[in-house]
């Protein structure tokens, strides 16, 4: 019933459980002073070309604490109007840093330099919040992708204007798998400064990483004060070592993306066209109220844009073709 509600609803991958089980032996130093955390940090730095990495429990905390060291209360973070930091983080950025989220209207969830430029008129005007960070989501909240050239353009633009580029990569693996590129290409090679690297939406039990391409000494204080310093860090590290230390991340993300394509094809065959290009593991389609009300009795999913009847159907590494067939059969019934 919850299979298409979110990739968060999928179970923990068995290999992740095994990795946690292996880490569950004897005593380890706490608060990230252990060997597994050291290895996991080294792994993420090598994989992405970063300077440092830290583990936290949630994607929201990765976003907020990743940006916190670079923000003053009079700053603003520029992002798409549908960015998670703007719509689904309950004002956490403002609460934690005092800085303002400044949403910019985007047609496909993607920020473009021409849309950002007018916001920079505020720079130097002490009556207005001062832009400090551009935050993009890769893939976007509607599953679309920035190309490498687009990321680079935004990074160059940010740096030219004295800003940083943050990437919310809650579904980073799905993006890299879809683009067929390695994590370094999508980040350090294009000039990304801060990355929130996801885990929970691709088979982990919990845990996200904040990956820094820019040096910060202050981050440890932000993490502790932000209530995200895990005493038993080794269990998050063990999960990341298993996911990103092998090809598991690619395998799982590739599967989720493939399932979304199959779902899109099945919907398309029924005359239901995707509202946005299906580039990763999300499928957004219009479903009229009568149909979706019937379907919602059997399947949980979100009505994403009420005014356009657009619903979000998410696939995950755990989605099977049979589940898609069953869902489509239920849809056929609901449309009668
Ligand atoms: C794009 C994006 N960023 C960040 C998050 C943060 O997730 P969490 O619920 O772990 O704070 C989510 C979760 O759905 C997300 O979709």
XYZ file of C-alpha atoms and ligand atoms in Angstrom, residues 8 58-61 63 84 89 137 141 168 170-171 201, ligand 1:
30
model
C 11.560 6.456 2.437
C 18.367 13.393 8.700
C 18.430 15.110 5.349
C 17.042 18.281 6.859
C 19.901 18.485 9.339
C 21.049 20.709 4.588
C 12.854 21.042 0.192
C 11.835 21.852 6.466
C 18.522 19.990 -5.400
C 11.988 17.622 -5.978
C 20.805 18.953 -1.657
C 18.962 13.533 -0.757
C 18.686 11.391 -3.917
C 16.183 7.088 0.295
C 14.964 16.761 -1.725
C 14.984 16.400 -0.277
N 15.885 16.974 0.525
C 15.965 16.695 1.823
C 15.102 15.790 2.398
C 15.260 15.618 3.864
O 14.830 14.568 4.457
P 14.555 14.263 5.994
O 13.139 13.913 6.028
O 15.486 13.109 6.243
O 14.917 15.437 6.833
C 14.114 15.171 1.601
C 13.131 14.217 2.169
O 12.128 13.882 1.625
C 14.057 15.490 0.227
O 13.131 14.951 -0.582
